[in-house]
Structures are given as C-alpha cells and as structure tokens.
XYZ file of C-alpha atoms in Angstrom:
725
model
C 19.988 1.825 4.281
C 20.984 1.096 7.830
C 21.272 -2.495 9.329
C 17.908 -1.675 10.944
C 16.712 -0.547 7.548
C 17.250 -3.821 6.652
C 16.179 -5.608 9.423
C 12.764 -4.340 8.540
C 13.039 -4.161 4.969
C 14.324 -8.854 5.567
C 10.611 -7.990 8.607
C 7.944 -6.776 5.817
C 9.306 -9.081 3.019
C 8.088 -11.923 4.839
C 5.858 -10.770 6.599
C 5.197 -10.267 2.331
C 6.075 -13.858 1.566
C 3.686 -15.503 4.248
C 0.644 -13.302 3.360
C 1.442 -14.369 -0.581
C 1.690 -17.760 0.275
C -1.816 -17.836 2.033
C -3.433 -16.008 -0.919
C -2.100 -19.057 -2.717
C -3.664 -21.994 0.178
C -6.608 -19.839 -0.545
C -8.675 -20.991 3.253
C -12.659 -21.703 2.865
C -12.584 -18.369 5.494
C -10.418 -16.111 1.852
C -12.958 -18.097 -0.690
C -15.820 -16.753 1.774
C -14.786 -13.601 2.542
C -14.483 -13.634 -2.057
C -17.513 -14.573 -2.359
C -19.585 -12.021 -0.189
C -17.773 -9.947 -2.264
C -18.916 -11.396 -6.029
C -21.840 -12.018 -4.198
C -22.433 -7.770 -3.141
C -21.936 -7.003 -6.826
C -24.764 -8.938 -7.805
C -27.032 -6.637 -5.136
C -25.826 -3.958 -6.750
C -26.117 -4.780 -10.266
C -28.593 -8.533 -10.927
C -30.178 -10.124 -13.451
C -32.819 -8.500 -14.279
C -35.526 -11.144 -14.942
C -36.296 -11.190 -18.510
C -39.782 -12.590 -20.186
C -37.867 -15.486 -21.506
C -39.208 -18.917 -22.345
C -38.655 -20.848 -18.873
C -42.390 -21.412 -15.951
C -42.486 -22.323 -12.490
C -44.602 -24.852 -12.494
C -45.451 -23.961 -8.423
C -47.086 -27.121 -6.185
C -47.636 -24.257 -3.761
C -49.695 -23.744 -0.729
C -52.497 -23.205 -2.660
C -52.258 -26.247 -4.536
C -52.104 -28.187 -1.397
C -54.942 -27.115 0.002
C -56.590 -27.831 -2.804
C -55.512 -31.125 -3.630
C -54.173 -32.700 0.363
C -50.946 -33.297 0.770
C -47.547 -33.928 -0.966
C -46.165 -36.412 -2.201
C -49.618 -36.861 -4.082
C -50.670 -39.701 -6.344
C -48.967 -39.836 -9.956
C -52.013 -40.491 -12.103
C -52.139 -37.023 -10.951
C -49.169 -36.047 -12.093
C -49.589 -37.865 -15.390
C -53.048 -35.542 -15.757
C -50.211 -32.310 -14.893
C -48.162 -33.793 -17.260
C -50.564 -34.628 -20.356
C -52.106 -30.400 -19.720
C -48.722 -29.478 -19.925
C -47.910 -31.268 -22.903
C -51.481 -30.324 -24.534
C -50.328 -26.419 -23.913
C -47.220 -27.462 -26.287
C -44.965 -26.999 -23.240
C -41.550 -27.295 -25.118
C -39.924 -29.406 -22.023
C -41.231 -30.369 -18.790
C -38.769 -30.865 -15.717
C -39.063 -32.436 -12.863
C -37.169 -30.699 -9.531
C -38.863 -34.695 -7.890
C -37.456 -38.016 -6.980
C -38.985 -40.360 -8.423
C -37.283 -43.380 -6.489
C -40.307 -45.202 -4.152
C -43.399 -46.680 -5.941
C -46.485 -45.270 -5.356
C -47.881 -46.000 -1.907
C -50.989 -44.200 -2.691
C -51.631 -45.996 -6.588
C -54.450 -48.794 -6.008
C -52.409 -52.283 -6.780
C -49.907 -50.472 -4.139
C -53.041 -50.153 -1.614
C -54.460 -53.324 -2.553
C -51.230 -55.145 -1.790
C -51.586 -54.619 2.153
C -55.311 -55.281 2.330
C -55.194 -59.464 4.078
C -57.385 -61.858 0.789
C -57.137 -60.314 -1.605
C -57.118 -62.308 -5.414
C -53.361 -61.554 -6.882
C -54.575 -61.565 -10.569
C -57.870 -58.812 -9.040
C -54.312 -56.977 -8.483
C -52.987 -57.584 -11.250
C -55.742 -55.877 -13.207
C -56.008 -52.824 -10.175
C -54.296 -49.508 -11.504
C -50.455 -48.981 -10.852
C -49.598 -44.755 -10.723
C -46.595 -45.302 -11.611
C -47.782 -46.751 -14.702
C -50.219 -44.093 -15.548
C -47.684 -41.386 -14.762
C -44.598 -43.768 -17.772
C -47.866 -43.470 -20.007
C -48.392 -39.713 -20.337
C -44.342 -39.695 -20.209
C -44.558 -41.180 -23.706
C -44.083 -39.629 -26.317
C -43.737 -35.708 -24.403
C -40.383 -33.723 -23.280
C -40.731 -35.008 -19.638
C -37.436 -34.811 -18.032
C -36.715 -36.645 -14.760
C -34.547 -35.739 -11.919
C -32.101 -37.903 -9.863
C -30.428 -37.089 -6.430
C -27.273 -37.586 -5.322
C -25.775 -40.393 -2.583
C -23.755 -42.182 -0.802
C -24.859 -45.789 -1.583
C -25.367 -48.108 -3.030
C -23.547 -48.498 -6.553
C -27.161 -47.255 -8.841
C -26.492 -45.169 -11.669
C -28.852 -43.236 -13.767
C -29.108 -43.411 -17.781
C -27.289 -40.569 -20.199
C -30.467 -39.847 -22.368
C -28.094 -38.112 -24.221
C -24.807 -38.491 -26.175
C -20.968 -36.562 -25.833
C -18.454 -34.864 -27.742
C -15.738 -34.111 -26.305
C -12.769 -31.110 -28.088
C -9.430 -31.278 -26.201
C -8.090 -33.118 -23.190
C -10.151 -36.353 -21.145
C -12.771 -34.054 -19.142
C -13.442 -37.008 -17.491
C -12.461 -36.288 -14.291
C -13.154 -32.583 -14.373
C -16.655 -32.096 -12.738
C -17.690 -33.144 -9.488
C -18.400 -36.622 -8.526
C -20.982 -39.160 -8.785
C -20.360 -42.003 -6.241
C -24.793 -43.324 -6.606
C -27.150 -42.554 -7.613
C -31.074 -42.640 -5.545
C -32.878 -45.025 -7.903
C -35.733 -44.356 -10.671
C -38.534 -45.827 -10.394
C -37.613 -48.638 -13.927
C -40.222 -47.648 -15.506
C -40.514 -44.058 -15.414
C -36.295 -43.247 -16.390
C -37.372 -45.231 -19.508
C -40.260 -43.460 -20.239
C -38.455 -39.935 -19.598
C -36.885 -38.344 -22.744
C -34.660 -36.322 -20.447
C -33.219 -37.489 -17.107
C -30.821 -35.356 -14.914
C -29.560 -34.792 -11.756
C -31.042 -32.032 -9.145
C -28.308 -30.910 -6.911
C -27.340 -27.699 -7.143
C -24.248 -27.269 -4.522
C -22.750 -30.591 -4.097
C -19.919 -30.480 -1.925
C -19.796 -27.139 -0.958
C -19.480 -24.930 2.687
C -21.989 -22.240 1.807
C -25.807 -22.694 2.374
C -25.205 -20.092 -0.406
C -26.063 -21.406 -4.373
C -23.854 -18.620 -6.448
C -22.301 -22.044 -8.822
C -23.997 -24.856 -10.068
C -22.997 -27.841 -11.284
C -23.889 -29.591 -15.073
C -22.444 -32.283 -15.028
C -21.118 -35.058 -12.662
C -18.899 -37.371 -13.263
C -18.433 -41.501 -12.523
C -14.632 -41.918 -13.991
C -16.551 -42.808 -16.778
C -19.725 -41.262 -18.292
C -21.128 -37.359 -17.187
C -24.333 -37.171 -16.160
C -26.095 -32.984 -17.229
C -28.037 -32.184 -14.498
C -31.206 -31.287 -14.705
C -31.399 -27.427 -15.907
C -29.046 -28.464 -19.435
C -30.760 -31.364 -19.648
C -34.088 -29.775 -20.106
C -32.561 -27.190 -22.571
C -31.345 -30.099 -24.663
C -34.816 -31.842 -24.943
C -36.582 -28.026 -25.616
C -34.350 -28.110 -28.504
C -34.372 -31.855 -30.401
C -30.769 -31.956 -29.829
C -29.675 -35.699 -28.832
C -25.288 -34.357 -27.865
C -23.635 -32.392 -25.450
C -20.314 -30.854 -26.740
C -17.694 -30.433 -24.296
C -14.706 -27.799 -23.931
C -11.087 -28.205 -22.415
C -8.483 -26.775 -22.447
C -6.302 -28.793 -25.650
C -3.100 -28.750 -23.321
C -4.611 -29.498 -19.268
C -5.918 -32.422 -18.576
C -9.475 -32.030 -17.024
C -10.109 -28.931 -17.264
C -13.074 -27.341 -18.433
C -13.539 -24.509 -20.577
C -17.253 -24.950 -21.843
C -20.418 -27.213 -22.700
C -22.298 -26.333 -25.581
C -26.008 -27.142 -25.442
C -28.026 -27.181 -28.795
C -27.611 -24.101 -30.171
C -25.863 -22.525 -27.218
C -23.163 -21.488 -25.816
C -22.144 -21.453 -21.805
C -18.902 -20.456 -20.516
C -18.224 -23.098 -17.521
C -15.671 -23.594 -14.651
C -12.888 -25.631 -14.877
C -14.770 -28.052 -13.221
C -18.059 -27.634 -15.423
C -19.448 -25.177 -12.720
C -22.038 -22.158 -14.031
C -21.275 -19.349 -12.090
C -25.083 -17.947 -11.361
C -26.303 -14.278 -12.063
C -28.578 -13.792 -10.629
C -32.369 -12.535 -11.314
C -34.488 -11.595 -8.834
C -37.602 -13.392 -7.444
C -40.714 -12.005 -9.124
C -43.931 -13.779 -9.851
C -44.314 -14.224 -13.143
C -41.771 -16.562 -12.848
C -44.337 -18.843 -11.056
C -47.470 -20.364 -12.171
C -49.629 -22.865 -9.582
C -50.349 -26.325 -10.759
C -53.794 -26.088 -8.558
C -54.420 -23.565 -12.156
C -52.739 -26.442 -14.336
C -55.155 -29.346 -12.366
C -58.024 -27.390 -12.082
C -61.013 -29.065 -13.043
C -62.158 -26.070 -15.779
C -58.849 -26.134 -17.607
C -56.085 -23.555 -17.276
C -56.625 -20.335 -17.848
C -55.886 -18.485 -20.730
C -52.902 -16.612 -20.127
C -51.705 -19.608 -18.414
C -51.732 -21.207 -21.230
C -49.986 -19.006 -23.414
C -47.377 -18.635 -21.171
C -46.593 -22.389 -21.293
C -46.930 -22.977 -25.516
C -43.508 -23.135 -26.301
C -41.488 -22.444 -23.271
C -39.507 -24.959 -20.990
C -41.783 -25.271 -17.492
C -39.589 -27.113 -14.511
C -41.945 -28.280 -11.783
C -41.469 -28.451 -7.518
C -42.089 -26.840 -4.676
C -42.261 -23.584 -2.815
C -43.587 -24.828 0.217
C -42.054 -24.282 3.236
C -42.732 -27.529 4.656
C -41.360 -29.314 1.623
C -38.015 -28.041 2.847
C -36.847 -27.377 -0.399
C -36.275 -23.436 0.195
C -32.810 -22.766 -1.315
C -30.995 -18.637 -0.062
C -29.221 -17.279 -3.955
C -26.258 -14.032 -3.885
C -29.024 -11.598 -3.475
C -29.668 -13.134 0.095
C -33.557 -14.188 -0.637
C -34.044 -16.943 -0.296
C -36.318 -19.151 -2.993
C -37.679 -22.502 -4.093
C -35.001 -24.903 -5.607
C -37.047 -25.730 -8.492
C -36.058 -21.640 -9.486
C -32.122 -21.922 -9.079
C -32.883 -24.185 -12.421
C -34.874 -22.111 -14.157
C -32.829 -19.242 -13.982
C -29.624 -21.484 -15.005
C -31.815 -22.166 -17.834
C -32.916 -17.836 -18.057
C -29.281 -17.111 -18.129
C -28.085 -18.880 -20.736
C -31.627 -18.345 -22.947
C -30.714 -14.111 -22.186
C -26.421 -14.661 -22.953
C -25.714 -12.986 -19.313
C -23.120 -15.237 -16.954
C -20.759 -14.239 -15.550
C -16.625 -16.174 -15.577
C -13.746 -16.223 -13.465
C -11.065 -16.740 -15.180
C -7.804 -19.757 -14.973
C -5.130 -16.646 -14.814
C -7.435 -14.691 -11.638
C -6.523 -16.106 -9.283
C -2.459 -15.364 -10.736
C -3.095 -11.753 -11.968
C -4.588 -11.608 -7.679
C -1.735 -13.656 -5.798
C 1.130 -11.301 -7.933
C -0.826 -8.142 -6.856
C -0.186 -8.894 -3.224
C 2.993 -9.793 -3.590
C 4.262 -6.547 -5.374
C 1.693 -4.155 -3.733
C 3.414 -5.807 -0.270
C 6.934 -5.339 -1.899
C 6.333 -2.145 -2.771
C 4.322 -0.222 0.884
C 7.236 -1.915 2.797
C 10.406 -0.329 0.643
C 7.945 2.852 0.963
C 7.305 3.039 4.568
C 10.828 1.952 5.035
C 12.413 4.727 3.132
C 9.696 7.061 2.375
C 7.267 7.902 5.016
C 4.329 6.013 6.729
C 1.927 8.492 4.723
C 3.272 8.158 1.484
C 2.966 4.899 1.932
C -0.801 4.877 3.262
C -1.339 7.151 0.503
C -0.355 5.042 -2.382
C -2.038 1.430 -0.338
C -5.190 3.795 -1.025
C -4.203 4.331 -4.347
C -3.755 1.269 -5.536
C -7.218 0.463 -3.215
C -9.061 2.744 -5.164
C -7.606 0.894 -8.284
C -8.068 -2.186 -7.136
C -12.530 -1.388 -6.905
C -12.712 0.327 -9.941
C -10.669 -2.632 -11.858
C -12.735 -4.779 -9.928
C -16.210 -3.563 -10.580
C -15.017 -2.590 -14.227
C -14.232 -5.880 -14.751
C -17.660 -7.286 -13.462
C -19.489 -4.568 -14.511
C -18.843 -4.640 -18.530
C -17.925 -7.990 -19.098
C -18.905 -10.234 -16.497
C -15.153 -11.365 -14.961
C -15.350 -11.761 -11.403
C -11.865 -10.950 -10.236
C -11.305 -9.639 -6.209
C -10.766 -7.215 -4.694
C -10.630 -7.917 -1.376
C -7.976 -10.767 -0.710
C -5.737 -7.915 -2.228
C -6.473 -4.615 0.221
C -6.557 -6.675 2.886
C -3.047 -7.696 2.759
C -1.931 -4.576 1.602
C -3.813 -2.987 4.789
C -1.825 -5.823 7.214
C 1.216 -4.930 5.360
C 0.999 -0.712 5.644
C 0.500 -1.250 9.727
C 3.315 -3.682 9.808
C 6.087 -2.375 8.439
C 4.494 1.300 9.383
C 4.537 -0.134 13.208
C 8.419 -1.442 12.465
C 8.904 2.284 12.122
C 7.904 3.998 13.852
C 8.501 1.435 17.335
C 12.881 1.277 15.861
C 13.164 3.183 12.798
C 11.986 6.246 14.000
C 12.901 5.542 17.224
C 16.856 6.445 15.964
C 15.283 9.232 15.179
C 13.523 10.733 17.697
C 17.574 9.876 19.214
C 19.119 11.814 16.763
C 17.202 14.389 17.712
C 17.430 14.701 20.798
C 21.401 14.113 20.865
C 22.222 16.819 17.759
C 18.760 19.241 17.814
C 20.508 21.837 19.096
C 23.874 21.777 17.727
C 22.361 21.728 13.798
C 19.476 23.024 11.414
C 16.716 21.726 10.008
C 17.867 20.971 6.941
C 21.015 19.148 8.130
C 19.530 17.228 10.933
C 16.935 16.162 8.290
C 19.815 14.805 6.134
C 21.419 13.099 9.462
C 18.404 11.471 9.409
C 18.351 10.274 6.394
C 21.802 8.797 6.042
C 23.210 5.170 6.871
C 25.715 5.209 9.576
C 25.306 8.925 10.916
C 26.128 7.893 14.326
C 28.729 4.701 14.083
C 31.777 4.805 16.559
C 34.271 6.095 15.486
C 35.319 9.469 12.393
C 36.340 10.426 8.650
C 39.222 12.705 7.119
C 35.987 14.963 5.805
C 37.716 18.752 4.672
C 35.508 20.982 6.839
C 35.644 24.390 7.518
C 36.915 25.317 11.395
C 35.523 28.293 13.082
C 36.623 29.325 17.440
C 35.056 32.083 18.508
C 36.009 33.531 21.625
C 35.031 36.806 24.536
C 38.233 39.279 24.800
C 38.403 40.120 28.349
C 36.313 37.504 29.505
C 38.527 37.328 32.321
C 39.316 40.916 34.194
C 34.839 41.213 32.781
C 34.159 37.905 35.087
C 36.270 39.132 37.487
C 33.462 41.754 38.077
C 30.607 40.188 38.099
C 28.903 36.924 40.513
C 28.221 34.125 38.924
C 25.119 33.873 38.669
C 25.998 37.648 37.062
C 28.566 35.585 34.459
C 25.997 33.134 33.823
C 23.234 34.510 32.581
C 26.057 37.067 29.964
C 27.467 34.007 28.525
C 23.763 32.002 27.733
C 22.474 35.669 26.451
C 26.023 36.085 24.135
C 25.859 32.497 22.914
C 21.986 31.456 22.841
C 22.351 34.500 20.047
C 26.401 33.565 18.202
C 25.330 30.252 17.754
C 21.737 30.753 16.379
C 23.982 31.560 13.139
C 25.969 28.889 12.856
C 22.931 26.786 13.071
C 20.892 28.819 10.461
C 23.560 28.446 8.014
C 24.486 24.337 7.829
C 27.592 24.772 10.873
C 27.239 22.175 13.339
C 27.803 23.732 16.734
C 30.326 21.286 18.426
C 31.052 22.698 21.498
C 30.912 25.298 24.222
C 34.399 25.473 25.613
C 33.543 29.018 28.946
C 32.708 31.665 26.907
C 34.073 30.064 24.024
C 31.990 28.194 20.752
C 33.981 25.701 18.343
C 32.151 24.584 15.415
C 32.401 23.440 12.111
C 30.990 22.851 8.611
C 31.033 19.500 5.893
C 30.629 17.224 8.782
C 28.186 15.088 9.803
C 26.992 15.370 6.153
C 27.678 17.215 2.923
C 26.826 20.709 3.310
C 28.534 22.739 -0.194
C 30.455 25.954 -0.669
C 31.002 25.595 3.631
C 33.989 28.057 3.628
C 31.208 30.488 1.866
C 28.923 29.668 4.698
C 30.851 30.293 7.542
C 31.687 32.899 7.366
C 28.450 35.139 5.890
C 27.235 32.928 10.484
C 30.708 34.970 11.505
C 29.727 38.302 9.861
C 26.270 38.040 10.959
C 28.008 37.951 14.488
C 29.394 41.413 14.024
C 26.686 42.213 13.277
C 24.817 40.375 16.287
C 27.301 41.742 18.637
C 27.176 45.474 17.303
C 23.103 45.282 17.772
C 23.178 44.138 21.376
C 26.005 46.497 22.666
C 23.778 48.725 21.621
C 21.074 47.471 23.512
C 22.892 46.916 26.022
C 21.524 43.086 26.249
C 24.453 42.749 29.231
C 23.680 45.364 31.823
C 26.750 46.867 31.187
C 25.610 50.007 30.903
C 26.394 52.236 27.054
C 30.243 52.533 28.265
C 30.877 48.783 28.329
C 31.201 47.138 25.505
C 32.252 43.272 24.337
C 34.381 42.346 21.864
C 34.831 38.649 20.418
C 37.120 37.005 17.479
C 36.987 34.044 14.952
C 39.625 31.971 13.706
C 38.088 30.026 10.542
C 40.671 27.653 8.447
C 38.870 25.339 5.739
C 41.483 22.501 5.584
C 41.800 18.722 6.525
C 40.476 16.589 10.239
C 39.053 14.164 11.354
C 35.131 13.508 12.210
C 33.147 12.295 13.948
C 31.255 9.760 16.883
C 34.550 10.303 19.387
C 33.868 8.026 23.329
C 32.477 5.712 24.013
C 29.520 2.716 22.592
C 26.976 3.725 25.832
C 28.124 7.937 25.631
C 29.990 10.290 23.379
C 30.417 13.012 21.215
C 30.177 14.171 17.764
C 32.713 16.092 17.424
C 36.735 17.279 14.709
C 40.337 17.040 16.045
C 43.293 17.711 13.886
C 45.134 20.157 12.670
C 41.770 22.009 10.281
C 41.437 23.061 14.526
C 44.959 23.532 15.836
C 44.449 25.935 13.180
C 41.341 27.386 13.812
C 42.009 27.812 17.586
C 45.298 30.131 16.644
C 43.416 31.794 14.204
C 41.442 33.001 16.530
C 43.815 34.019 19.310
C 45.989 36.102 16.590
C 42.749 38.474 15.870
C 44.454 39.905 19.999
C 47.697 40.512 18.717
C 45.846 42.077 15.048
C 44.025 44.350 16.830
C 40.027 42.425 14.243
C 37.492 40.965 14.819
C 37.202 38.419 12.341
C 40.740 36.993 10.239
C 40.214 33.873 8.457
C 42.964 31.637 6.727
C 44.523 31.990 2.980
C 42.749 28.158 2.898
C 39.303 29.592 3.547
C 40.551 33.522 1.460
C 40.496 30.748 -1.531
C 37.251 29.990 -1.295
C 36.371 32.961 -1.059
C 36.532 35.687 -4.606
C 34.714 38.319 -3.682
C 34.298 38.885 -0.014
C 36.376 42.058 1.362
C 39.266 40.508 2.225
C 42.358 42.227 3.608
C 46.079 41.453 3.869
C 46.506 41.111 7.138
C 50.418 39.513 6.930
C 51.057 36.321 7.816
C 51.576 35.406 11.367
C 53.348 33.064 13.480
C 50.382 29.579 15.043
C 51.344 28.457 18.453
C 53.195 24.329 17.493
C 53.236 25.335 13.461
C 57.301 25.103 12.183
C 56.644 28.730 9.652
C 54.614 31.025 9.328
C 50.515 31.163 7.374
C 48.920 33.924 6.040
C 46.016 35.986 6.859
C 43.150 38.177 6.326
C 41.003 40.348 7.857
C 37.364 40.009 6.884
C 35.581 43.341 6.073
C 32.475 41.702 4.720
C 30.417 40.083 2.225
C 30.872 40.143 -1.446
C 28.127 43.326 -1.430
C 31.368 45.432 0.120
C 34.315 44.040 -2.081
C 32.940 44.630 -4.689
C 31.907 48.744 -3.656
C 34.329 51.351 -4.852
C 34.249 52.313 -1.128
C 35.985 48.243 -0.455
C 38.355 49.321 -3.643
C 39.907 51.769 -3.062
C 40.906 50.800 0.647
C 41.709 47.896 -0.616
C 44.585 49.109 -2.824
C 45.095 51.849 -0.141
C 45.617 49.501 1.297
C 48.223 47.253 -0.596
C 50.314 50.220 -1.335
C 50.590 50.338 2.169
C 51.437 46.640 2.850
C 54.706 46.642 0.240
C 55.966 49.999 2.152
C 55.719 47.871 4.790
C 57.736 44.966 2.667
C 60.609 47.636 2.076
C 61.376 49.757 4.885
C 60.045 52.754 2.661
C 59.549 55.581 4.715
C 56.468 57.249 2.955
C 54.711 54.177 5.637
C 53.169 56.540 7.454
C 52.221 58.235 5.165
C 49.668 55.777 3.475
C 49.027 54.232 6.380
C 46.951 58.366 6.474
C 45.578 57.249 3.494
C 44.274 54.093 4.065
C 42.128 55.035 7.131
C 40.742 58.127 5.059
C 39.292 55.111 3.887
C 37.496 53.169 6.556
C 34.989 54.748 7.538
C 32.414 53.005 5.210
C 33.329 49.998 7.120
C 33.756 47.992 10.553
C 34.951 50.427 12.918
C 38.290 47.510 13.882
C 38.909 47.743 11.262
C 40.994 51.941 13.090
C 41.659 48.852 14.890
C 43.962 46.954 13.410
C 45.489 49.804 11.231
C 46.796 51.458 14.184
C 48.262 47.928 15.428
C 49.574 47.344 11.483
C 52.390 50.154 11.494
C 54.069 48.253 14.886
C 53.323 44.820 12.649
C 56.178 45.466 9.620
C 57.867 42.304 9.973
C 54.394 40.323 9.586
C 54.259 41.173 6.124
C 59.315 40.890 5.140
C 60.375 36.873 4.491
C 61.169 36.860 7.680
C 61.879 34.229 10.379
C 59.462 33.220 13.624
C 62.011 34.437 15.850
C 63.436 36.772 14.597
C 60.311 38.982 15.042
C 59.888 42.160 17.806
C 56.457 40.922 20.422
C 54.073 43.396 19.779
C 52.928 45.138 22.433
C 48.796 45.666 23.860
C 49.586 50.097 24.096
C 48.701 52.284 21.999
C-alpha cells in the first residue's frame, strides 16, 4: 500500500465514521426522509379498506345546512347518543371537546337577561345535564385535549396492569389537559385523549400515541378507550421490555394485543379514505328516524362522532397524501387493530442500519482505492438493490420498517468521495508512471508497476537481471556517408523496429545510446523466466533485421546489408530511480551491465550476431546454443565462456542442429588438442550450417583463428585476431 493510498483510506474511513455518527444522531432531516420512504411503501400497497364494525358519524356540510352551524346545542347531541344507543352501537366516541358550558342552553341564555328570577333559572332545562342524562348507562367515550396551562388531569375510567419494567416515563408527557364539564366526565363510560401527533415535526399523521403519561398515571387515547368500552373490558395490560426501563413493547386492549413503539405509539397502516366509512349525522337525527341501512351499519359498531367540515379545521394528512377528517384517524386506528394488520419498526432497526452504513462505507473505500471505482460502483449498486429489495420484502411480508435510503445516500457519498480522491491523487500518480514508462514497457508490466507500492521511489535495489546490449555494426563508416537527417531517419527506423521486441517480451528499455540499445528484464517488477524472454527478443530482432534488409527499409540498396550485434548476460545489478528528486531516470548499473556490454563488443571478434554468457546459457535448456569459446572481457581478470545463439527450442530440438552440435563439439576438441585434422573437421561443420542463420558462416570462418579461445591459457598470451579474411 502506497502512502497516498494510506491517506485515501484514512480519509475515506473518517468520512464513513462521520456519516455513521450522523446516522447515530438521527437529525430531523434523516427522520423526515425515512418517514417519506415508509409513506411511499404505503402508497404502493395501502391497507385495504375492510367492512369492519367501525363507523364515523360525520357532522358534514349537509348536516350543518340542515341543523345549523356548529356548535350544536348539546340536547341535540343527547338525541344523537340516544338514537345511536337504540340502534345498538357498541361504543360512541366523541372526537369533540366539551370543556365549556353549552352557550345555547336555556339556563345559560336566560342567566344573561336582567331581572330574571333565580328560582325560574333553576327550573329551566340545562343542555349539559340533558347530555349527561343521555350518556348515563350508555357506552359513551369523551375526548380531552392537551394543554400547557393549568393542572387539570382527566379521570381515568380504566385500570392498568403492567408486565416488565416500569412504563410510566415511556409515553409522551401530559402536562395538562383541557377540562371536561363535571357532569359529563362523571357520566362518561370512558375518557381518552384526542391528540394525534403531539410534539412531532410533521403535519402528516404516521404514528398515533395510544398512551400519555404525567409520570404517575397513564392516559389512553380515544380509539383504544372506545375499543375497551365496546368490549366491556376494565383494564389495559401494558407490556414493557423486561430489561429496559421505560421501553414499551405492546398493549393489550380486551382481546386484542397491539404492538407499539418503545414510547407507546402505533404505526398507522393507512387505508384509503372511502365513503363507506362515513354516515352523515343528519341521517341519524332525521325527524322520521334513521334509514334501515344506517341502523344495520350502526348495530354492533364502534362509532366515532366528528366533523369533516373544512370550516371546523379538523383536517389531517395521511401517509397516503390524502386530507381526511381527524376523526377518521381514530376510526382507522380501531380498524387496523381489528384487522390485525400492523406496522412495526423493531428497536434493533437503528442499530442494523448504522452497522450497514459503516460496513458498506468501509467496503466501498477499500474497493475504490485498491480495485477500481467501476467495480466499487458495481458493488454499491448491488448493495443498493439488495437494501431496497430487503426493505420492501420486510414491509410487504411482515410489516417491518427498515430504512434503505440512509444506507444508499451514505454509500453514494462515500463512493463519490473515494472516487474523486482516486482520480485527483492516486490515478494522477499512475498517469505520471504511464508518461514516464509507457514508451519503455509492455502494457502488462506497466500495469504491474502502477499497482506496485513504492515503484518510483528514488534509490535502487539489487536484483538478478538479464541485460541486453544491441549495437549497429559499422555505424561510424555508415554515418560518414550519410547526411545528418538521413542518419536520424535510419536510426529511428532501426531502433523503433528493434525496441518493439523488448517491450513485447516484458523487457524494460533502459536507454538509447546513439546506435545502441540497452534493455533489461526482471525489473522494475518480477518477470518470470526472464533469460528466456530476453533471448526470444534477441531472436526476433534477428528476424526483423533480415526483413528490413530484404525490403531495403533503410534505402541503402540491396547491396548494403545492415548488421547488428547483441550481447546478453544474466547477473546481479542495482536497479532503480537514479538522479535527483526533481528529475531521475530508471536504470540499472553494476557488473552485470558491464559484462553484457563487453559481450556485445565480442560479437565483432567472434563474427556472430547474438552472444550470451554462460550464466544466461545455463538458464536456456533446449535452445540452439554453440560454444563460442572463452574470451577475455575488458576489466575482467579471467576469461568468460560465451555461447553463440543459433535459435530457440524448436531449432535446438531439430535433427539438423543435433548434427551441427556434434560436429561443432568435435571441432572444438580438435582445436583444444592441436589436432592435425582441424581443417577437415571445420569443413565438416560448414556443410551442416546451411539450415541456420547465415551469420554462422562468418562465425566458423573466424573460429579457426580463435583456437586460443578454446584452450586454457592466460589472457595475456592470446594473439590478436585480424579482421581480415
């Protein structure tokens, strides 16, 4: 891992940690996005409306036109209670506040008239008393609202039993309530709060608090109080987590168990607003009595009395995006409980989502930094699809709510940031590598350098290299005959054609020195079987030179053949970036480099185009190699055995080469022993060279004069070889 990659990973992990902590803090914006996601799920598959025994008695526009504006006198509400009771309603719940005296009551009206006898006032009817008398003995539930003033607490008509830890501080806090008329609260069978979303930031009703608390007493909401009264139950059973104080899990209302959030809220699984849910209050109060179908619908039903009139401002927004009367939300609460279709968000959902954000972020940082942004994008898209699919499956099958959006958004931010860092920093370094090495290395080697940590640091390493030197024979005399522009054109044609074979065989082009090429294998990264690859490059250069000369690519005419010499040696050298921090070259230095250069110089003396050291030859079993003798190399105190490279493994395995090799060995033995039949054996060898490279002719022509190269004599005693002949 490079230092830049380390910095990229560190920055990425810090970003992941920040996004994870942001999700832990769960700011309002994230909660709002999460709620909108769950709303969309409900819009795709809303809870279907079922004809359950729940109805809304709607004080609608038609009722107000017939019976006058609101508020109605409470003797009319008394009539409403009486008729609903007569029709067999199992519970009658008012989503209406009765906190002040009825201003339309005769007693209240006459009290403001001057001079009225007080005894007469006492004999006048009071609508609140009439309403209370109508409620007596009937299953009526009244609602109370929340207030921030006063100390009033409504009476609780039911008992509470508890399992688990204390639940008294779990539900939303009740500071104070709007007072009920004394005679009404005494006559009511049940009392529940009518607040749908106290203390929430959204106008959309998604969760309804089934309980409120003042720290000492729990207060039910209107819907579950109506459900309790309808069943004739006297007690709620509140289940709390056994090892977590103030954490609710469920609420039992009569025969129904309702799963709740830790604060006692019900996730409302909304049904579309349909006309079948509503019955106009005017039909109940009609002088001729309610129609038969209305009576049938009311019988055995829990009825909620409220208003859909826009002027009375009790309109709420559901998760489906519909504007509905607030009273219908209470009715839907009971419908949902009766149908058994619940939504729930497990307590461990937050932990799972936080863990998923952290894990996905770490994976994307690592993949983007070390593999590729494209693969990281593919991983991110796959995880996005899996998150959406898992979230939707959990919702549709089990009513579980898991948020996929926070994971998707966090993953997108991490991927974009990590990709940007890679493009701006990491890939910039790799582009610099490409500019520096692209013309000297094969694409496969270049890729490996890009992904090798520390490949471009200043300094060197000792490595075993196979080094090659290539030189043009007779270049000095040739350049004297040419114009400078022609010399440049010649060199460009030649060096371009030859250097391609170095790159193609995973070699590194070190430098061009006039008419010479220096190359090496096994650096800057490991190259397996590097002597063999270097030798293949040399043999391909031989073929290329033959083709160039045949095609007269240099324009010198068919009578002039350009020749090259190639020297190859395998040994230890120091390779690395050499120079200054601001400007350096990647090169190799050391004894192995010097030996390869000296071997290339020996090509002139030996009369052959490709010579390899004994070290390289030993690494090339099967190649067509001939012993070229032991020559003194400049700067070396002892002679070095060299080999003429005739061909590759194919030629080395041919019968023709085996015959040549046998004849060559016999010739070498004769030279070593001063045998008198050396000329005869040389002639025998020359008869076998025709299938091979033409340069063998010159090789054997010079061989007879190089007998000392095959004998064990000091370098100083060797005779210089004439270039003639």
